[in-house]
mmCIF file of C-alpha atoms in Angstrom:
data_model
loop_
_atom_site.group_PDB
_atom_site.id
_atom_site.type_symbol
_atom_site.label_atom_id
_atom_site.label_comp_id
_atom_site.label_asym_id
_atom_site.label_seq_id
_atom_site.Cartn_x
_atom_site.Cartn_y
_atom_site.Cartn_z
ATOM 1 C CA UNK K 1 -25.280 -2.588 -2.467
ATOM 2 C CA UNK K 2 -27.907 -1.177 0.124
ATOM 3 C CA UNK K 3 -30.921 0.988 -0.805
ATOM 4 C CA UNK K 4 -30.145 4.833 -0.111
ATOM 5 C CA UNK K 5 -32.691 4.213 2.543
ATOM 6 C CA UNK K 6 -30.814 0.849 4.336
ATOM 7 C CA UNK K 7 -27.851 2.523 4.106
ATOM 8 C CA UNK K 8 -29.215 5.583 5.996
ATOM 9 C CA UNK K 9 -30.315 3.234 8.573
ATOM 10 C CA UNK K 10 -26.865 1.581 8.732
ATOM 11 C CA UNK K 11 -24.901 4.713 9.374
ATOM 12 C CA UNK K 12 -27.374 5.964 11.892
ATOM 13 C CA UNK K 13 -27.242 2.622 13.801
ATOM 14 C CA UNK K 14 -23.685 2.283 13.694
ATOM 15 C CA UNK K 15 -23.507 6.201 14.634
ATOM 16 C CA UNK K 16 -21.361 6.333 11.805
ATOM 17 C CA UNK K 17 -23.670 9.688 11.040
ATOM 18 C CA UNK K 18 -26.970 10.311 12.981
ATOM 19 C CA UNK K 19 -26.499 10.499 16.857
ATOM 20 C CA UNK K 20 -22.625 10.467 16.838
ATOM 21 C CA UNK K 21 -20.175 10.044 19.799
ATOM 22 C CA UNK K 22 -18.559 13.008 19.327
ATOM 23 C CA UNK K 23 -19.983 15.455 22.132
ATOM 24 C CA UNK K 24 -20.983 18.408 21.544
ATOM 25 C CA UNK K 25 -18.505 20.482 23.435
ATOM 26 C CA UNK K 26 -15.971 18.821 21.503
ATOM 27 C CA UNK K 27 -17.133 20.541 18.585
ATOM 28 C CA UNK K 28 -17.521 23.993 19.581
ATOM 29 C CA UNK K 29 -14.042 23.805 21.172
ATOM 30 C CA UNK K 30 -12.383 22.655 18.106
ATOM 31 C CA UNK K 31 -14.646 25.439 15.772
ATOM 32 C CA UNK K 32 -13.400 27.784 18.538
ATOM 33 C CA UNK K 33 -9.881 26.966 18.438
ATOM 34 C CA UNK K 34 -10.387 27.038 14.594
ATOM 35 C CA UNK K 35 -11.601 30.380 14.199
ATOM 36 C CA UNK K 36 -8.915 31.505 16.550
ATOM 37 C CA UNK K 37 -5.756 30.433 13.969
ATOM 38 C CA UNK K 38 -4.613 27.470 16.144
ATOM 39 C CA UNK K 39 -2.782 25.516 12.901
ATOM 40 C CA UNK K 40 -3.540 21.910 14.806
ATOM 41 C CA UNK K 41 -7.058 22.340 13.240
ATOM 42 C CA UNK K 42 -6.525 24.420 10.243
ATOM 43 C CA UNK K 43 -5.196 20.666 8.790
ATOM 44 C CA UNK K 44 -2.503 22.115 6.853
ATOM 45 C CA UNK K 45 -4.704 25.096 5.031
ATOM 46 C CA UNK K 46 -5.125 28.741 5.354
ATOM 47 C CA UNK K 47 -8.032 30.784 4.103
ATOM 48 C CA UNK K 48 -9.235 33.225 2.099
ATOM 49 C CA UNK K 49 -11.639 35.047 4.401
ATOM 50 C CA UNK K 50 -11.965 35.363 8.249
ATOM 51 C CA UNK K 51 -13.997 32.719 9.523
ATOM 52 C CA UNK K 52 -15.266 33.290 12.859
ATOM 53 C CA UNK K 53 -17.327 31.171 15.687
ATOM 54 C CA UNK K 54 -20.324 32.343 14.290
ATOM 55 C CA UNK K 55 -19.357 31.706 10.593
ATOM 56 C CA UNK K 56 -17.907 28.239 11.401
ATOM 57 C CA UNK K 57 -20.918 26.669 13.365
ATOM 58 C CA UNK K 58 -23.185 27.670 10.469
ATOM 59 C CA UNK K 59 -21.048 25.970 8.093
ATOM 60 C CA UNK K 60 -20.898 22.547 9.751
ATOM 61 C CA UNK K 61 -24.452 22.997 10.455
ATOM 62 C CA UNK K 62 -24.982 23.292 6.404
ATOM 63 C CA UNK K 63 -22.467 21.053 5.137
ATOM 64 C CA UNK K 64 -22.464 18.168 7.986
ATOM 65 C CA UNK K 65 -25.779 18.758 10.003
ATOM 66 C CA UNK K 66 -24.425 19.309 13.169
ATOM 67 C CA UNK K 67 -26.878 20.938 15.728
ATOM 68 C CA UNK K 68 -27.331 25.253 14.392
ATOM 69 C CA UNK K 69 -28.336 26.446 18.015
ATOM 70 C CA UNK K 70 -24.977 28.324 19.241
ATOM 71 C CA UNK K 71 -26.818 28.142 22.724
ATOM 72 C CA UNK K 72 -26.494 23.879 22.481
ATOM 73 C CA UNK K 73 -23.250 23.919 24.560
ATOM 74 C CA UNK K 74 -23.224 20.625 26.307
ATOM 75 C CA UNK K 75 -24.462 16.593 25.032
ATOM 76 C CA UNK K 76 -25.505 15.373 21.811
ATOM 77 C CA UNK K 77 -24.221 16.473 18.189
ATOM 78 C CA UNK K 78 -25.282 15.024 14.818
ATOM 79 C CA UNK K 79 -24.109 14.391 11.312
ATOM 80 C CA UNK K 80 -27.030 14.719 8.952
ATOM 81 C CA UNK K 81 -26.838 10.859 6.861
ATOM 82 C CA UNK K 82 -28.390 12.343 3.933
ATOM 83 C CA UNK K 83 -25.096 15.117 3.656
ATOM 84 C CA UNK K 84 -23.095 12.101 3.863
ATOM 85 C CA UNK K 85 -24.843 9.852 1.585
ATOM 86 C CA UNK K 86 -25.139 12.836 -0.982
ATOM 87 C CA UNK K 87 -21.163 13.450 -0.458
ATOM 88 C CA UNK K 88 -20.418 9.936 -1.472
ATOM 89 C CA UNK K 89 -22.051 9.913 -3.829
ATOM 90 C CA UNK K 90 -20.225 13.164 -5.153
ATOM 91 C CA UNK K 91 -16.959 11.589 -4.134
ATOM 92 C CA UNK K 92 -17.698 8.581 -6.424
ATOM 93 C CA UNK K 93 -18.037 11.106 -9.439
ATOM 94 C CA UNK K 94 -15.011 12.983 -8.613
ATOM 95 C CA UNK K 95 -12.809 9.378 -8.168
ATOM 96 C CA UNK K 96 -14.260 8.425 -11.775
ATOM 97 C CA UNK K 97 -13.740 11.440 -13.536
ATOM 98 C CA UNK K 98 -9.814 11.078 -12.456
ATOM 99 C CA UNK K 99 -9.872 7.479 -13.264
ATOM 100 C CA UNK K 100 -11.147 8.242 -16.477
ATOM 101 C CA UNK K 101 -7.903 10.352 -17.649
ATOM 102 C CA UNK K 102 -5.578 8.791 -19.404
ATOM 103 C CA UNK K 103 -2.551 6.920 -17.077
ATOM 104 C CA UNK K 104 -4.329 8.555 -13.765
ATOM 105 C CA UNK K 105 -1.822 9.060 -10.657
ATOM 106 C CA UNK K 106 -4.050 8.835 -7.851
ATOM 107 C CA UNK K 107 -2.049 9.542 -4.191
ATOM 108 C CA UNK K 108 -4.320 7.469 -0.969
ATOM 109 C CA UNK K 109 -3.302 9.244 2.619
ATOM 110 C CA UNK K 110 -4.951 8.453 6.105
ATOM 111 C CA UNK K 111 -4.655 9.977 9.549
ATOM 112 C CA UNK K 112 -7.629 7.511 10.796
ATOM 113 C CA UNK K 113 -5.738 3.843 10.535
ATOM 114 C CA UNK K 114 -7.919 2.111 13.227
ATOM 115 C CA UNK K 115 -10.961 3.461 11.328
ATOM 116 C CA UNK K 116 -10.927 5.356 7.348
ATOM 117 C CA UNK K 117 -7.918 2.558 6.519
ATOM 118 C CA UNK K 118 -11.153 0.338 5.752
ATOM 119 C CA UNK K 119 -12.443 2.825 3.437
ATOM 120 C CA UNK K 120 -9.264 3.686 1.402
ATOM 121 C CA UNK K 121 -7.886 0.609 0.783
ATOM 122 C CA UNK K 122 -10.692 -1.095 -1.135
ATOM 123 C CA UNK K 123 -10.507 2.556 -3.163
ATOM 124 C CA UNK K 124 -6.952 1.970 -4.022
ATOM 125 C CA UNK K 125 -7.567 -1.408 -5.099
ATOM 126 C CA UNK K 126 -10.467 -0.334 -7.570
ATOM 127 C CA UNK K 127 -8.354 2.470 -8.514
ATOM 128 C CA UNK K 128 -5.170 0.296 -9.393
ATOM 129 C CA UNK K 129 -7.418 -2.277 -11.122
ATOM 130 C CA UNK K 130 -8.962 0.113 -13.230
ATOM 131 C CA UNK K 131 -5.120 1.407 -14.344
ATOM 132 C CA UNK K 132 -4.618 3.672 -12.065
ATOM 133 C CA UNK K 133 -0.767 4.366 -10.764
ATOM 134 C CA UNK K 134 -1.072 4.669 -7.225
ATOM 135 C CA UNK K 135 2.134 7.022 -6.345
ATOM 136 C CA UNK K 136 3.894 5.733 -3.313
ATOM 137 C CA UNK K 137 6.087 9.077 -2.346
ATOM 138 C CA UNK K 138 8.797 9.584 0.338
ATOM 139 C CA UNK K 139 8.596 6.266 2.058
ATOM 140 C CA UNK K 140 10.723 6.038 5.102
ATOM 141 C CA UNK K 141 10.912 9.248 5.255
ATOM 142 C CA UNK K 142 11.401 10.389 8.755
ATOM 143 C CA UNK K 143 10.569 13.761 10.853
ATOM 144 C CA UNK K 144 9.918 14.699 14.454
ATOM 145 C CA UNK K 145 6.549 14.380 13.999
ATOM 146 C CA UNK K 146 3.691 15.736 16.826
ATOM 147 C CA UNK K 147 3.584 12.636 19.085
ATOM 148 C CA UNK K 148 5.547 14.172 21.768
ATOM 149 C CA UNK K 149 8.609 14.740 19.063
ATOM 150 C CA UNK K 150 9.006 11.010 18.383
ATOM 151 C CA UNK K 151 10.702 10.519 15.342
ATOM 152 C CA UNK K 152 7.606 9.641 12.798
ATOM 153 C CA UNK K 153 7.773 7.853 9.288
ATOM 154 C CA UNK K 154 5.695 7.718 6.248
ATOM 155 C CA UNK K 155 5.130 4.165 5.489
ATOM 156 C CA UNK K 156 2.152 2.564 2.946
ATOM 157 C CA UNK K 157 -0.293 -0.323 3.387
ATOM 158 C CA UNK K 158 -1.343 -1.658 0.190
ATOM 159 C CA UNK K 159 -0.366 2.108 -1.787
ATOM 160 C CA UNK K 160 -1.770 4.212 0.983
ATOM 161 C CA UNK K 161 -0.150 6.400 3.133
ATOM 162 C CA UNK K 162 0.161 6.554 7.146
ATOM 163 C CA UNK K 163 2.505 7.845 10.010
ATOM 164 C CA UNK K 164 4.532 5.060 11.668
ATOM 165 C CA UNK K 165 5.539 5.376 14.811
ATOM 166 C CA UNK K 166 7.594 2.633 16.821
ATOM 167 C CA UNK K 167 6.503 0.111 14.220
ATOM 168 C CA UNK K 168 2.673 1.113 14.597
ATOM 169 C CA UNK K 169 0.126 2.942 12.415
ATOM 170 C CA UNK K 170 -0.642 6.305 14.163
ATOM 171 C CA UNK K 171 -3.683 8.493 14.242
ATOM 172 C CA UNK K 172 -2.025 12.191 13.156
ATOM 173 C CA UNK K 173 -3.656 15.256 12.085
ATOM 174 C CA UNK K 174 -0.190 16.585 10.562
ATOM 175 C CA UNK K 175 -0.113 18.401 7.352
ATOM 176 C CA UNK K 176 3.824 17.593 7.251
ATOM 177 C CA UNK K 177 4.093 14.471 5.915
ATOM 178 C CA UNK K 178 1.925 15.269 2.868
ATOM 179 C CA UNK K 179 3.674 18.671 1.874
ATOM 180 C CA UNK K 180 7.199 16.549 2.067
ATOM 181 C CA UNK K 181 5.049 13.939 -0.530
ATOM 182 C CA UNK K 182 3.936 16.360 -2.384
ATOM 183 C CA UNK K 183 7.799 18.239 -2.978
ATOM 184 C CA UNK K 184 8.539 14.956 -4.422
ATOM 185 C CA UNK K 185 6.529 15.149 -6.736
ATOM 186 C CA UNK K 186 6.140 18.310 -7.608
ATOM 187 C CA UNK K 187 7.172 17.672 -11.400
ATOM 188 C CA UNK K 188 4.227 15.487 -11.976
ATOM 189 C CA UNK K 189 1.839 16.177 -9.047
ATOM 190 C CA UNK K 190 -1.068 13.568 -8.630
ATOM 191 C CA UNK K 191 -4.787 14.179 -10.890
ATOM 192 C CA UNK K 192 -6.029 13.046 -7.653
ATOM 193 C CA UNK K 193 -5.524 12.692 -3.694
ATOM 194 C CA UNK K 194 -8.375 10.987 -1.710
ATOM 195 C CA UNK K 195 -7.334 11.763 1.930
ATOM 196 C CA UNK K 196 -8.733 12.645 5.298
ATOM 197 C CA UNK K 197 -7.347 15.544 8.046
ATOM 198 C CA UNK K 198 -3.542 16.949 7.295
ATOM 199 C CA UNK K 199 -3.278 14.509 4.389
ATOM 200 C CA UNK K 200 -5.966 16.194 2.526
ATOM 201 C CA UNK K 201 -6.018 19.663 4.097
ATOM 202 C CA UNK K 202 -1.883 20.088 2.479
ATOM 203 C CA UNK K 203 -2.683 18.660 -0.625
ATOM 204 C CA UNK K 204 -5.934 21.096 -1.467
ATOM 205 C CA UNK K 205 -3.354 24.146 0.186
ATOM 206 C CA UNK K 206 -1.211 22.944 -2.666
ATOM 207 C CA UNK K 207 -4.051 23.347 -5.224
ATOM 208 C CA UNK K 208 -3.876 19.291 -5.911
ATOM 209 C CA UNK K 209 -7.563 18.180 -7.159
ATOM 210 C CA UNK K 210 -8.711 16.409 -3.229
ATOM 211 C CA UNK K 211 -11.367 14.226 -1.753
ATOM 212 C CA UNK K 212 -11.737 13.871 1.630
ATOM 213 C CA UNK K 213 -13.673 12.348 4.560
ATOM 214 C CA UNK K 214 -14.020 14.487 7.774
ATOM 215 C CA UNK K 215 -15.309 14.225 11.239
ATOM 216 C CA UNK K 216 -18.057 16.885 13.110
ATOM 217 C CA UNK K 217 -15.064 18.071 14.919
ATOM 218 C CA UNK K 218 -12.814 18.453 12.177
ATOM 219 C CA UNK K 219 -13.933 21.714 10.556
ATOM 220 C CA UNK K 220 -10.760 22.969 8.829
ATOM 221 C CA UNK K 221 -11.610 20.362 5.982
ATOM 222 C CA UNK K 222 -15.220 22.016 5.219
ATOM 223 C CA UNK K 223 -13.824 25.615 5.195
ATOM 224 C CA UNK K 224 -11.285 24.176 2.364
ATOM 225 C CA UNK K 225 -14.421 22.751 0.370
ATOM 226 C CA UNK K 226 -16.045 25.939 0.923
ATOM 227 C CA UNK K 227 -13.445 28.281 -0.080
ATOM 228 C CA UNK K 228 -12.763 25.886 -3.701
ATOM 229 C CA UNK K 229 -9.575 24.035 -1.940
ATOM 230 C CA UNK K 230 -10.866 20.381 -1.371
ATOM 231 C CA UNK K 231 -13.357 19.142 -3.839
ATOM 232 C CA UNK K 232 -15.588 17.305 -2.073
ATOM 233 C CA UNK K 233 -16.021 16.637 1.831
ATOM 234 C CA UNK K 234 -18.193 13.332 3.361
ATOM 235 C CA UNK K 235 -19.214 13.768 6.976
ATOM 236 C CA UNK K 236 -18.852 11.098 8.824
ATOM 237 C CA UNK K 237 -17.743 9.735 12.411
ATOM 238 C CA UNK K 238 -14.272 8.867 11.678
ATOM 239 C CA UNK K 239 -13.213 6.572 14.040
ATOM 240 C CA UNK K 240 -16.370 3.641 14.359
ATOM 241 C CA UNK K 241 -15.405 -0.057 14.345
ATOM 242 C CA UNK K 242 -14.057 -0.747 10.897
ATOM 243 C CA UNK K 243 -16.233 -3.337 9.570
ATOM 244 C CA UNK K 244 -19.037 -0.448 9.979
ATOM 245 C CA UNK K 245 -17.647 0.950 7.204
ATOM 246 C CA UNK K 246 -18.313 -1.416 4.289
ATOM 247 C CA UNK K 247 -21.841 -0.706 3.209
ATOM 248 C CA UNK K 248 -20.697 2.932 2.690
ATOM 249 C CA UNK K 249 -17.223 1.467 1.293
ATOM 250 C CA UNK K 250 -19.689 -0.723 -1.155
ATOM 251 C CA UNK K 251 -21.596 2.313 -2.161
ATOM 252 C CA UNK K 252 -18.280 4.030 -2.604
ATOM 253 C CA UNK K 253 -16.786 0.989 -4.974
ATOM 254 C CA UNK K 254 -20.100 0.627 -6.876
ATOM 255 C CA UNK K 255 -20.961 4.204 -7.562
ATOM 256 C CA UNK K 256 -16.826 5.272 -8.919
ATOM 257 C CA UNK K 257 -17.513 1.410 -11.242
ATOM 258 C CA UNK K 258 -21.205 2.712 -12.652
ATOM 259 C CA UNK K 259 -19.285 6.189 -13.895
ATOM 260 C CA UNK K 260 -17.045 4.658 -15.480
#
């Protein structure tokens, strides 16, 4: 596993955090369209208190390290590596604890196939060797979905979730699939959901213990964690070549094993 001070260097070379490629203006619109009610980025959750511009940008400046100055409109934005390091970290402990129930249900979901897919499936494979039942709900199931009303499907990869749509692995931020999941198994809900966008933001709506890994420009997630719905957000680009991913994957794996 990398030093806490190679793998900083990783994920600001890779722009995993750092200098990322999201642009600037891409945030704000995306906080802006948040803190107006537009449900695309609320993710699937709804809030306790109004969260305005203002409020929003502050946030993601504190939780994620984007740039604070509301008057940096245009260019470069930034996810501090240190909030991401420190929210794997966190994540680890969380995936542990659950592991360490007895007969855990853990439930894997991903929005991000072309990019988080690397992440959660080495997860689900520690999780299931370590006992772990990985819940596999509402497969096949099918629903008009946001990709211009295409008929979408939930369909697993090694236990964990994604949106199929003409036989391919879509990128979705649709809370949908997850609350039809979730009525499933609302008898015996999952001790655990690690997730990213819709997946996660409907399962910590639905009070369901969640971890989740979020983009700059993907706020909704952050005001969940902040407001006690989501249990612990990483920052991170979201959509970087995949084998970028495995030093923080490794630091994932090994930090969940050591609390054990």
């Amino acid at each position: 596993m990398l030093s806490r001070d190679r793998l900083r260097e990783h994920l600001i070379r890779t722009r995993i955090a750092g200098d990322v490629a999201t642009p600037r203006e891409n945030n704000l619109d995306h906080y802006s369209s948040l803190a107006n009610g537009d449900p695309y980025y609320m993710l699937g959750l709804t809030f306790e208190q109004p969260w305005s511009f203002r409020d929003i940008l502050e946030l993601m400046s504190k939780a994620a390290g984007v740039v604070a100055d509301p008057g940096h409109r245009w260019g470069q934005d930034t996810i501090d590596a240190e909030r991401t390091i420190d929210a794997l970290d966190a994540m680890a402990e969380r995936i542990a604890a659950a592991l360490s129930r007895e007969r855990p249900r853990l439930l894997f979901a991903t929005g991000h196939p072309t990019g988080l897919l690397a992440v959660h499936l080495p997860l689900a494979r520690l999780a299931a060797e370590r006992g772990a039942t990985l819940l596999t709900p509402a497969e096949g199931w099918t629903y008009a979905g946001s990709g211009f009303g295409r008929p979408r499907r939930i369909r697993y990869l090694q236990d964990v979730a994604m949106l199929d749509d003409k036989g391919g692995f879509v990128h979705t931020h649709d809370a949908t699939p997850m609350e039809r999941m979730l009525a499933e198994l609302a008898e015996e809900p999952p001790d655990l959901v690690i997730a990213d966008h819709g997946w996660a933001g409907a399962a910590g709506e639905a009070g369901v213990p969640t971890v989740a890994f979020a983009d700059s420009n993907d706020p909704g997630l952050f005001l969940g964690e902040a407001e006690g719905k989501i249990d612990v957000v990483v920052p991170l680009d979201d959509n970087v070549l995949p084998r970028h991913y495995a030093p923080l994957t490794e630091r994932l794996v090994t930090g969940v094993s050591r609390a054990l």
